[in-house]
């Protein structure tokens, strides 16, 4: 995966399928997106490449795979430099902590299975393909095959921008490929566990969470949804369909479907006369349009900095809270003609004493859980306040609330 020179590891660039797992949510919902991407790249309008966040994730994956393969701990790679594309990352305390959490989980799960008498095969950063389509290939982070029991698919996410659920199309994609590539007898597998580990994003269900399915369900999804979906993307007239999947699409700035919806969105509509289906469809469009907003803002800012006037907007200084100077020149108390440098902390202490400092702030429940005895204490003292109801996307992991319809509509019959 990489070349080591001294204390630096250079990661070789990987090959990604345009119909791979990471973009499955997009091309399964927007079959024309792949055609549009290829056209935009050919015309030089977009360039496909890695981002800093993706490169950092690759570096963390290297630490994880190295430790799983040689039995070391993440701290053993402290201060190692990992070069990915145009970026260099140092294995620091945050990366060590995030990787070690996943390492500990994997090792505990493997150990438990062996104690229970099962044979365990573990696959780390292994390539996977499918006999059903040549464009299907990818690399699984960690697969644990507990022979004659279950298959565990673990996807390690080191990013801290967007929370990912184990029910995602990406996890299901890798789940099926795990069966096809590494399970000789699928009938011997009672369940398939899809796990997400995302150490840098707090989540109501924890940073390590799962979804359980079966070989039959995954195979049915693969043969009836994925394979036909891939075939549909090869149609030159495959449609562009907007939705929440647009937020990660490389075509956002050039997508005609997204632009049409942006400029034709019915702003003056009477929402009270919309059907439930119409209301849901408009909310999906808003999801896509909101993903388009940062691109429009960035382009408008670029033009304004060049001197263009953007109607309804003006170029101003960004708001900023006052900040202290860390060092300042002050008169020398022993020589009025000279000045001396004084540090902020010394000046504050001299002027205000302890009154300049706030009282210690109590840690959050998540922070307290990391202390000795914290889990027990938090379980006893912490709770989730009820802040009322809100409307979430259907893919949200929270339990759906079904109101008492009869009561809400005022049809409660009084019993005498």
Tab-separated table of C-alpha atoms in Angstrom:
chain	number	residue	atom	x	y	z
A	1	UNK	CA	0.000	0.000	0.000
A	2	UNK	CA	2.939	2.337	0.588
A	3	UNK	CA	6.689	2.812	0.489
A	4	UNK	CA	8.666	3.531	3.665
A	5	UNK	CA	11.715	5.787	3.714
A	6	UNK	CA	13.077	6.607	7.155
A	7	UNK	CA	10.183	7.781	9.317
A	8	UNK	CA	7.958	8.635	6.337
A	9	UNK	CA	5.518	6.377	4.509
A	10	UNK	CA	4.366	7.341	1.024
A	11	UNK	CA	0.978	5.898	0.096
A	12	UNK	CA	0.568	4.878	-3.501
A	13	UNK	CA	-2.572	6.307	-5.161
A	14	UNK	CA	-5.449	3.856	-5.404
A	15	UNK	CA	-7.768	3.090	-8.301
A	16	UNK	CA	-11.447	3.874	-7.760
A	17	UNK	CA	-14.360	2.522	-9.748
A	18	UNK	CA	-16.890	5.024	-11.075
A	19	UNK	CA	-19.495	2.431	-10.070
A	20	UNK	CA	-17.938	1.590	-6.740
A	21	UNK	CA	-19.274	1.474	-3.218
A	22	UNK	CA	-18.377	4.994	-2.069
A	23	UNK	CA	-20.540	6.611	-4.775
A	24	UNK	CA	-23.283	3.956	-4.869
A	25	UNK	CA	-25.864	6.158	-3.161
A	26	UNK	CA	-25.392	8.748	-5.907
A	27	UNK	CA	-25.401	6.604	-9.052
A	28	UNK	CA	-28.170	4.327	-7.804
A	29	UNK	CA	-30.387	7.384	-7.355
A	30	UNK	CA	-29.054	9.471	-10.243
A	31	UNK	CA	-28.251	7.132	-13.121
A	32	UNK	CA	-27.039	9.940	-15.403
A	33	UNK	CA	-24.453	11.287	-12.962
A	34	UNK	CA	-21.632	9.032	-14.245
A	35	UNK	CA	-22.195	10.100	-17.862
A	36	UNK	CA	-22.189	13.746	-16.799
A	37	UNK	CA	-18.981	13.313	-14.805
A	38	UNK	CA	-17.196	11.716	-17.756
A	39	UNK	CA	-18.368	14.526	-20.041
A	40	UNK	CA	-17.269	17.277	-17.637
A	41	UNK	CA	-13.856	15.687	-17.111
A	42	UNK	CA	-13.345	15.281	-20.856
A	43	UNK	CA	-14.179	18.962	-21.416
A	44	UNK	CA	-11.875	20.076	-18.619
A	45	UNK	CA	-14.680	21.556	-16.521
A	46	UNK	CA	-13.971	19.428	-13.457
A	47	UNK	CA	-11.000	17.392	-12.282
A	48	UNK	CA	-11.399	14.290	-10.154
A	49	UNK	CA	-8.868	14.090	-7.382
A	50	UNK	CA	-8.388	13.575	-3.694
A	51	UNK	CA	-9.291	16.130	-1.033
A	52	UNK	CA	-7.359	16.791	2.136
A	53	UNK	CA	-10.067	15.080	4.196
A	54	UNK	CA	-9.965	11.991	1.986
A	55	UNK	CA	-6.160	11.917	2.115
A	56	UNK	CA	-6.220	12.151	5.909
A	57	UNK	CA	-8.645	9.233	5.972
A	58	UNK	CA	-6.259	7.224	3.823
A	59	UNK	CA	-3.454	7.950	6.299
A	60	UNK	CA	-5.578	6.766	9.233
A	61	UNK	CA	-6.556	3.632	7.293
A	62	UNK	CA	-2.868	2.871	6.800
A	63	UNK	CA	-2.268	3.043	10.546
A	64	UNK	CA	-5.247	0.748	11.178
A	65	UNK	CA	-4.255	-1.855	8.584
A	66	UNK	CA	-0.601	-1.831	9.664
A	67	UNK	CA	-1.520	-2.483	13.288
A	68	UNK	CA	-4.009	-5.225	12.432
A	69	UNK	CA	-1.473	-6.973	10.226
A	70	UNK	CA	1.546	-6.857	12.566
A	71	UNK	CA	-0.226	-6.916	15.944
A	72	UNK	CA	1.041	-3.511	17.075
A	73	UNK	CA	-0.894	-0.654	18.664
A	74	UNK	CA	-1.546	2.729	17.099
A	75	UNK	CA	0.791	4.465	19.543
A	76	UNK	CA	3.668	2.486	18.036
A	77	UNK	CA	3.319	4.678	14.948
A	78	UNK	CA	3.345	7.961	16.879
A	79	UNK	CA	5.029	10.815	14.974
A	80	UNK	CA	5.345	8.764	11.770
A	81	UNK	CA	4.821	10.915	8.662
A	82	UNK	CA	2.365	9.600	6.065
A	83	UNK	CA	2.390	11.194	2.631
A	84	UNK	CA	-0.827	10.927	0.635
A	85	UNK	CA	-1.001	12.724	-2.712
A	86	UNK	CA	-0.015	16.345	-1.989
A	87	UNK	CA	-0.428	16.174	1.796
A	88	UNK	CA	1.696	14.893	4.661
A	89	UNK	CA	0.079	13.822	7.939
A	90	UNK	CA	1.752	13.156	11.267
A	91	UNK	CA	0.332	10.316	13.352
A	92	UNK	CA	-0.715	12.411	16.349
A	93	UNK	CA	-2.671	11.726	19.542
A	94	UNK	CA	-6.042	12.237	17.847
A	95	UNK	CA	-5.293	9.732	15.086
A	96	UNK	CA	-3.834	7.272	17.597
A	97	UNK	CA	-6.966	7.475	19.740
A	98	UNK	CA	-9.359	7.109	16.800
A	99	UNK	CA	-7.523	4.152	15.286
A	100	UNK	CA	-6.981	2.390	18.607
A	101	UNK	CA	-10.705	2.456	19.370
A	102	UNK	CA	-11.348	0.475	16.194
A	103	UNK	CA	-8.369	-1.801	16.795
A	104	UNK	CA	-9.605	-2.693	20.269
A	105	UNK	CA	-13.094	-3.451	18.967
A	106	UNK	CA	-11.835	-5.730	16.174
A	107	UNK	CA	-9.466	-7.625	18.456
A	108	UNK	CA	-12.113	-8.081	21.136
A	109	UNK	CA	-14.619	-9.406	18.612
A	110	UNK	CA	-12.135	-11.850	17.103
A	111	UNK	CA	-11.018	-13.002	20.553
A	112	UNK	CA	-14.592	-13.582	21.686
A	113	UNK	CA	-15.364	-15.702	18.630
A	114	UNK	CA	-12.259	-17.831	19.179
A	115	UNK	CA	-13.124	-18.334	22.861
A	116	UNK	CA	-16.545	-19.568	21.707
A	117	UNK	CA	-14.767	-22.181	19.603
A	118	UNK	CA	-15.151	-20.677	16.125
A	119	UNK	CA	-12.565	-20.534	13.386
A	120	UNK	CA	-11.997	-16.900	12.428
A	121	UNK	CA	-10.629	-15.532	9.159
A	122	UNK	CA	-9.842	-11.817	9.099
A	123	UNK	CA	-9.224	-9.855	5.907
A	124	UNK	CA	-7.666	-6.382	6.042
A	125	UNK	CA	-7.624	-3.991	3.073
A	126	UNK	CA	-8.463	-6.785	0.648
A	127	UNK	CA	-9.590	-6.250	-2.946
A	128	UNK	CA	-13.046	-7.414	-3.946
A	129	UNK	CA	-14.662	-7.849	-7.365
A	130	UNK	CA	-17.864	-9.333	-8.749
A	131	UNK	CA	-18.380	-11.844	-11.530
A	132	UNK	CA	-21.522	-9.947	-12.516
A	133	UNK	CA	-19.849	-6.739	-13.698
A	134	UNK	CA	-16.268	-5.740	-14.547
A	135	UNK	CA	-16.751	-2.220	-13.125
A	136	UNK	CA	-17.460	-3.614	-9.667
A	137	UNK	CA	-14.325	-3.548	-7.545
A	138	UNK	CA	-13.126	-2.004	-4.319
A	139	UNK	CA	-11.248	-2.575	-1.094
A	140	UNK	CA	-12.834	-3.642	2.166
A	141	UNK	CA	-11.420	-2.089	5.335
A	142	UNK	CA	-11.931	-5.093	7.620
A	143	UNK	CA	-13.868	-8.323	7.027
A	144	UNK	CA	-14.219	-10.871	9.803
A	145	UNK	CA	-15.529	-14.281	8.740
A	146	UNK	CA	-16.598	-16.287	11.756
A	147	UNK	CA	-16.831	-19.629	9.972
A	148	UNK	CA	-20.232	-21.337	10.114
A	149	UNK	CA	-21.689	-18.373	11.983
A	150	UNK	CA	-21.517	-14.873	10.474
A	151	UNK	CA	-19.709	-12.320	8.330
A	152	UNK	CA	-18.753	-8.949	9.812
A	153	UNK	CA	-18.100	-5.975	7.519
A	154	UNK	CA	-16.394	-3.030	9.210
A	155	UNK	CA	-16.037	0.350	7.511
A	156	UNK	CA	-13.623	2.723	9.259
A	157	UNK	CA	-14.503	6.405	8.754
A	158	UNK	CA	-11.930	8.869	10.081
A	159	UNK	CA	-13.619	12.012	8.742
A	160	UNK	CA	-15.448	14.413	11.033
A	161	UNK	CA	-17.725	16.161	8.559
A	162	UNK	CA	-20.699	13.878	7.873
A	163	UNK	CA	-22.108	11.067	9.985
A	164	UNK	CA	-22.458	7.778	8.073
A	165	UNK	CA	-24.884	5.007	8.973
A	166	UNK	CA	-24.255	1.231	8.756
A	167	UNK	CA	-27.438	0.962	6.669
A	168	UNK	CA	-25.806	2.926	3.816
A	169	UNK	CA	-25.604	1.618	0.252
A	170	UNK	CA	-21.816	1.610	0.636
A	171	UNK	CA	-21.925	-0.825	3.541
A	172	UNK	CA	-24.433	-3.059	1.768
A	173	UNK	CA	-22.230	-3.015	-1.354
A	174	UNK	CA	-19.204	-4.209	0.618
A	175	UNK	CA	-21.371	-6.664	2.516
A	176	UNK	CA	-22.446	-8.433	-0.643
A	177	UNK	CA	-18.918	-8.405	-2.107
A	178	UNK	CA	-17.639	-9.900	1.139
A	179	UNK	CA	-20.019	-12.808	0.640
A	180	UNK	CA	-19.112	-13.297	-3.022
A	181	UNK	CA	-15.340	-13.067	-2.480
A	182	UNK	CA	-14.660	-14.596	0.924
A	183	UNK	CA	-17.494	-16.953	1.912
A	184	UNK	CA	-17.409	-20.348	0.195
A	185	UNK	CA	-20.767	-21.448	1.559
A	186	UNK	CA	-23.169	-18.514	2.121
A	187	UNK	CA	-25.772	-20.887	3.575
A	188	UNK	CA	-23.440	-21.385	6.539
A	189	UNK	CA	-23.732	-17.697	7.442
A	190	UNK	CA	-26.728	-16.901	9.622
A	191	UNK	CA	-26.290	-13.118	9.619
A	192	UNK	CA	-24.178	-10.368	8.082
A	193	UNK	CA	-23.214	-7.551	10.425
A	194	UNK	CA	-22.399	-4.160	8.899
A	195	UNK	CA	-20.437	-1.937	11.255
A	196	UNK	CA	-19.400	1.706	11.048
A	197	UNK	CA	-16.619	3.074	13.232
A	198	UNK	CA	-16.474	6.861	13.161
A	199	UNK	CA	-14.387	7.996	16.136
A	200	UNK	CA	-14.429	11.735	15.491
A	201	UNK	CA	-18.184	12.313	15.186
A	202	UNK	CA	-20.443	12.014	18.261
A	203	UNK	CA	-23.541	9.910	17.556
A	204	UNK	CA	-26.566	8.946	19.696
A	205	UNK	CA	-25.729	5.265	19.135
A	206	UNK	CA	-22.008	5.678	19.752
A	207	UNK	CA	-18.993	5.974	17.505
A	208	UNK	CA	-19.185	2.234	16.709
A	209	UNK	CA	-22.610	1.058	15.539
A	210	UNK	CA	-24.121	-1.720	13.455
A	211	UNK	CA	-26.896	-2.990	11.230
A	212	UNK	CA	-27.720	-6.678	10.868
A	213	UNK	CA	-28.937	-8.285	7.668
A	214	UNK	CA	-28.657	-11.662	5.902
A	215	UNK	CA	-26.963	-13.134	2.848
A	216	UNK	CA	-30.352	-13.541	1.217
A	217	UNK	CA	-31.324	-9.900	1.689
A	218	UNK	CA	-27.984	-8.623	0.401
A	219	UNK	CA	-28.015	-10.952	-2.604
A	220	UNK	CA	-31.565	-9.946	-3.472
A	221	UNK	CA	-30.594	-6.237	-3.243
A	222	UNK	CA	-27.503	-6.838	-5.369
A	223	UNK	CA	-29.217	-8.748	-8.158
A	224	UNK	CA	-32.411	-6.674	-8.306
A	225	UNK	CA	-31.138	-3.172	-7.495
A	226	UNK	CA	-27.373	-2.843	-7.959
A	227	UNK	CA	-26.737	-4.837	-11.149
A	228	UNK	CA	-29.748	-3.314	-12.994
A	229	UNK	CA	-28.706	0.063	-11.608
A	230	UNK	CA	-25.199	-0.275	-13.038
A	231	UNK	CA	-26.650	-1.254	-16.414
A	232	UNK	CA	-28.890	1.817	-16.342
A	233	UNK	CA	-25.907	4.138	-15.803
A	234	UNK	CA	-24.497	3.011	-19.169
A	235	UNK	CA	-27.529	4.307	-21.040
A	236	UNK	CA	-26.445	7.497	-22.875
A	237	UNK	CA	-29.847	8.998	-22.005
A	238	UNK	CA	-29.775	8.018	-18.329
A	239	UNK	CA	-31.679	10.700	-16.388
A	240	UNK	CA	-30.285	13.147	-13.848
A	241	UNK	CA	-32.236	13.015	-10.605
A	242	UNK	CA	-31.662	15.425	-7.738
A	243	UNK	CA	-31.899	14.591	-4.050
A	244	UNK	CA	-29.855	14.363	-0.865
A	245	UNK	CA	-27.255	12.311	-2.782
A	246	UNK	CA	-26.236	15.507	-4.625
A	247	UNK	CA	-24.244	16.788	-1.627
A	248	UNK	CA	-21.161	14.725	-2.549
A	249	UNK	CA	-21.545	14.827	-6.325
A	250	UNK	CA	-18.529	16.243	-8.212
A	251	UNK	CA	-20.927	17.627	-10.831
A	252	UNK	CA	-22.856	19.961	-8.518
A	253	UNK	CA	-21.511	23.137	-10.087
A	254	UNK	CA	-22.407	22.011	-13.623
A	255	UNK	CA	-25.511	19.838	-13.188
A	256	UNK	CA	-28.385	21.052	-15.412
A	257	UNK	CA	-30.996	19.231	-13.349
A	258	UNK	CA	-29.816	20.898	-10.142
A	259	UNK	CA	-29.641	24.310	-11.809
A	260	UNK	CA	-33.162	23.949	-13.207
A	261	UNK	CA	-34.586	23.068	-9.820
A	262	UNK	CA	-32.697	25.951	-8.193
A	263	UNK	CA	-34.101	28.588	-10.516
A	264	UNK	CA	-37.548	27.064	-10.926
A	265	UNK	CA	-38.258	26.234	-7.297
A	266	UNK	CA	-41.836	27.361	-6.434
A	267	UNK	CA	-41.120	30.029	-3.808
A	268	UNK	CA	-44.688	31.356	-3.561
A	269	UNK	CA	-46.408	28.031	-3.225
A	270	UNK	CA	-49.272	27.519	-0.756
A	271	UNK	CA	-47.956	24.614	1.283
A	272	UNK	CA	-51.368	23.912	2.805
A	273	UNK	CA	-52.670	22.687	-0.558
A	274	UNK	CA	-49.799	20.292	-1.257
A	275	UNK	CA	-50.380	16.571	-1.080
A	276	UNK	CA	-48.088	14.522	1.154
A	277	UNK	CA	-46.324	13.203	-1.949
A	278	UNK	CA	-45.775	16.728	-3.327
A	279	UNK	CA	-44.504	17.980	0.011
A	280	UNK	CA	-42.053	15.085	0.320
A	281	UNK	CA	-40.812	15.628	-3.247
A	282	UNK	CA	-40.197	19.336	-2.575
A	283	UNK	CA	-38.249	18.526	0.592
A	284	UNK	CA	-36.022	16.189	-1.427
A	285	UNK	CA	-35.406	18.991	-3.917
A	286	UNK	CA	-34.469	21.321	-1.080
A	287	UNK	CA	-31.921	18.766	0.146
A	288	UNK	CA	-30.217	18.955	-3.242
A	289	UNK	CA	-30.488	22.737	-3.554
A	290	UNK	CA	-28.930	23.223	-0.117
A	291	UNK	CA	-25.957	21.180	-1.308
A	292	UNK	CA	-25.661	23.539	-4.292
A	293	UNK	CA	-25.601	26.652	-2.065
A	294	UNK	CA	-21.875	26.549	-1.069
A	295	UNK	CA	-20.856	26.309	-4.726
A	296	UNK	CA	-22.974	29.342	-5.667
A	297	UNK	CA	-21.622	31.304	-2.695
A	298	UNK	CA	-18.007	30.474	-3.548
A	299	UNK	CA	-18.438	31.547	-7.180
A	300	UNK	CA	-20.215	34.766	-6.187
A	301	UNK	CA	-17.422	35.598	-3.724
A	302	UNK	CA	-14.767	34.937	-6.358
A	303	UNK	CA	-16.431	37.318	-8.807
A	304	UNK	CA	-17.043	39.990	-6.180
A	305	UNK	CA	-13.351	39.938	-5.205
A	306	UNK	CA	-12.562	40.588	-8.861
A	307	UNK	CA	-14.768	43.678	-8.793
A	308	UNK	CA	-18.035	42.280	-10.191
A	309	UNK	CA	-21.287	43.471	-8.633
A	310	UNK	CA	-23.568	40.587	-7.633
A	311	UNK	CA	-27.228	41.715	-7.351
A	312	UNK	CA	-28.664	41.239	-3.835
A	313	UNK	CA	-25.148	40.849	-2.372
A	314	UNK	CA	-22.285	43.121	-1.278
A	315	UNK	CA	-18.661	42.450	-0.353
A	316	UNK	CA	-17.993	43.122	3.349
A	317	UNK	CA	-15.517	42.201	6.054
A	318	UNK	CA	-16.315	38.946	7.835
A	319	UNK	CA	-17.618	39.305	11.371
A	320	UNK	CA	-15.032	38.558	14.028
A	321	UNK	CA	-15.090	38.534	17.807
A	322	UNK	CA	-12.490	40.554	19.614
A	323	UNK	CA	-9.267	38.675	20.332
A	324	UNK	CA	-6.399	39.481	22.686
A	325	UNK	CA	-2.908	40.290	21.489
A	326	UNK	CA	-0.556	37.713	22.946
A	327	UNK	CA	2.369	40.142	23.340
A	328	UNK	CA	2.406	43.957	23.410
A	329	UNK	CA	4.990	46.685	23.881
A	330	UNK	CA	4.367	48.711	27.088
A	331	UNK	CA	6.301	51.530	28.762
A	332	UNK	CA	9.263	50.354	30.827
A	333	UNK	CA	8.434	51.253	34.457
A	334	UNK	CA	12.146	51.811	35.177
A	335	UNK	CA	12.906	53.854	32.058
A	336	UNK	CA	10.224	56.140	30.574
A	337	UNK	CA	12.097	56.452	27.290
A	338	UNK	CA	12.015	52.710	26.564
A	339	UNK	CA	9.401	49.990	26.142
A	340	UNK	CA	9.368	46.361	27.120
A	341	UNK	CA	7.398	43.358	25.825
A	342	UNK	CA	4.683	42.045	28.115
A	343	UNK	CA	2.786	38.782	27.669
A	344	UNK	CA	-1.001	38.818	27.816
A	345	UNK	CA	-1.143	36.443	30.786
A	346	UNK	CA	1.235	38.621	32.810
A	347	UNK	CA	-0.723	41.780	31.988
A	348	UNK	CA	-4.061	40.221	32.953
A	349	UNK	CA	-2.733	38.857	36.232
A	350	UNK	CA	-1.104	42.182	37.111
A	351	UNK	CA	-4.268	44.173	36.351
A	352	UNK	CA	-7.084	41.930	37.545
A	353	UNK	CA	-5.591	39.046	39.502
A	354	UNK	CA	-7.740	35.912	39.760
A	355	UNK	CA	-10.896	37.883	38.892
A	356	UNK	CA	-9.864	37.641	35.225
A	357	UNK	CA	-10.360	33.856	35.203
A	358	UNK	CA	-13.664	32.005	34.921
A	359	UNK	CA	-14.581	29.065	37.136
A	360	UNK	CA	-13.783	25.550	35.811
A	361	UNK	CA	-16.414	24.265	33.367
A	362	UNK	CA	-18.028	20.879	33.912
A	363	UNK	CA	-17.262	18.312	31.231
A	364	UNK	CA	-20.004	16.887	29.009
A	365	UNK	CA	-21.449	13.378	29.582
A	366	UNK	CA	-19.379	12.070	26.642
A	367	UNK	CA	-16.191	13.540	28.161
A	368	UNK	CA	-16.982	12.224	31.656
A	369	UNK	CA	-17.512	8.695	30.265
A	370	UNK	CA	-13.794	8.557	29.439
A	371	UNK	CA	-12.824	9.000	33.115
A	372	UNK	CA	-12.458	6.114	35.550
A	373	UNK	CA	-15.969	5.142	36.632
A	374	UNK	CA	-17.419	7.604	34.155
A	375	UNK	CA	-19.629	5.148	32.274
A	376	UNK	CA	-21.427	4.064	35.443
A	377	UNK	CA	-21.820	7.637	36.678
A	378	UNK	CA	-23.173	8.917	33.357
A	379	UNK	CA	-25.591	6.002	33.074
A	380	UNK	CA	-27.056	6.987	36.452
A	381	UNK	CA	-27.063	10.753	36.110
A	382	UNK	CA	-27.391	11.613	32.420
A	383	UNK	CA	-30.557	11.594	30.318
A	384	UNK	CA	-31.779	12.840	26.959
A	385	UNK	CA	-34.076	15.868	27.462
A	386	UNK	CA	-37.228	15.806	25.361
A	387	UNK	CA	-36.936	18.803	23.049
A	388	UNK	CA	-40.066	17.978	21.093
A	389	UNK	CA	-40.588	16.606	17.603
A	390	UNK	CA	-38.903	17.442	14.326
A	391	UNK	CA	-39.084	16.085	10.789
A	392	UNK	CA	-36.026	14.102	9.684
A	393	UNK	CA	-35.006	12.345	6.489
A	394	UNK	CA	-36.365	8.811	6.148
A	395	UNK	CA	-32.797	7.448	6.368
A	396	UNK	CA	-32.273	9.022	9.805
A	397	UNK	CA	-31.504	6.370	12.451
A	398	UNK	CA	-33.862	7.756	15.112
A	399	UNK	CA	-37.046	5.813	15.874
A	400	UNK	CA	-40.059	7.066	13.971
A	401	UNK	CA	-42.860	8.558	16.047
A	402	UNK	CA	-46.421	7.707	15.018
A	403	UNK	CA	-48.841	10.207	16.572
A	404	UNK	CA	-52.233	9.188	17.893
A	405	UNK	CA	-54.072	10.286	14.747
A	406	UNK	CA	-57.592	10.056	16.199
A	407	UNK	CA	-56.646	12.221	19.156
A	408	UNK	CA	-54.851	14.814	17.032
A	409	UNK	CA	-57.827	15.158	14.707
A	410	UNK	CA	-60.220	15.623	17.579
A	411	UNK	CA	-62.110	12.405	17.069
A	412	UNK	CA	-61.704	10.994	20.579
A	413	UNK	CA	-64.980	9.455	21.667
A	414	UNK	CA	-65.885	10.150	25.265
A	415	UNK	CA	-66.774	6.966	27.113
A	416	UNK	CA	-69.629	7.398	29.588
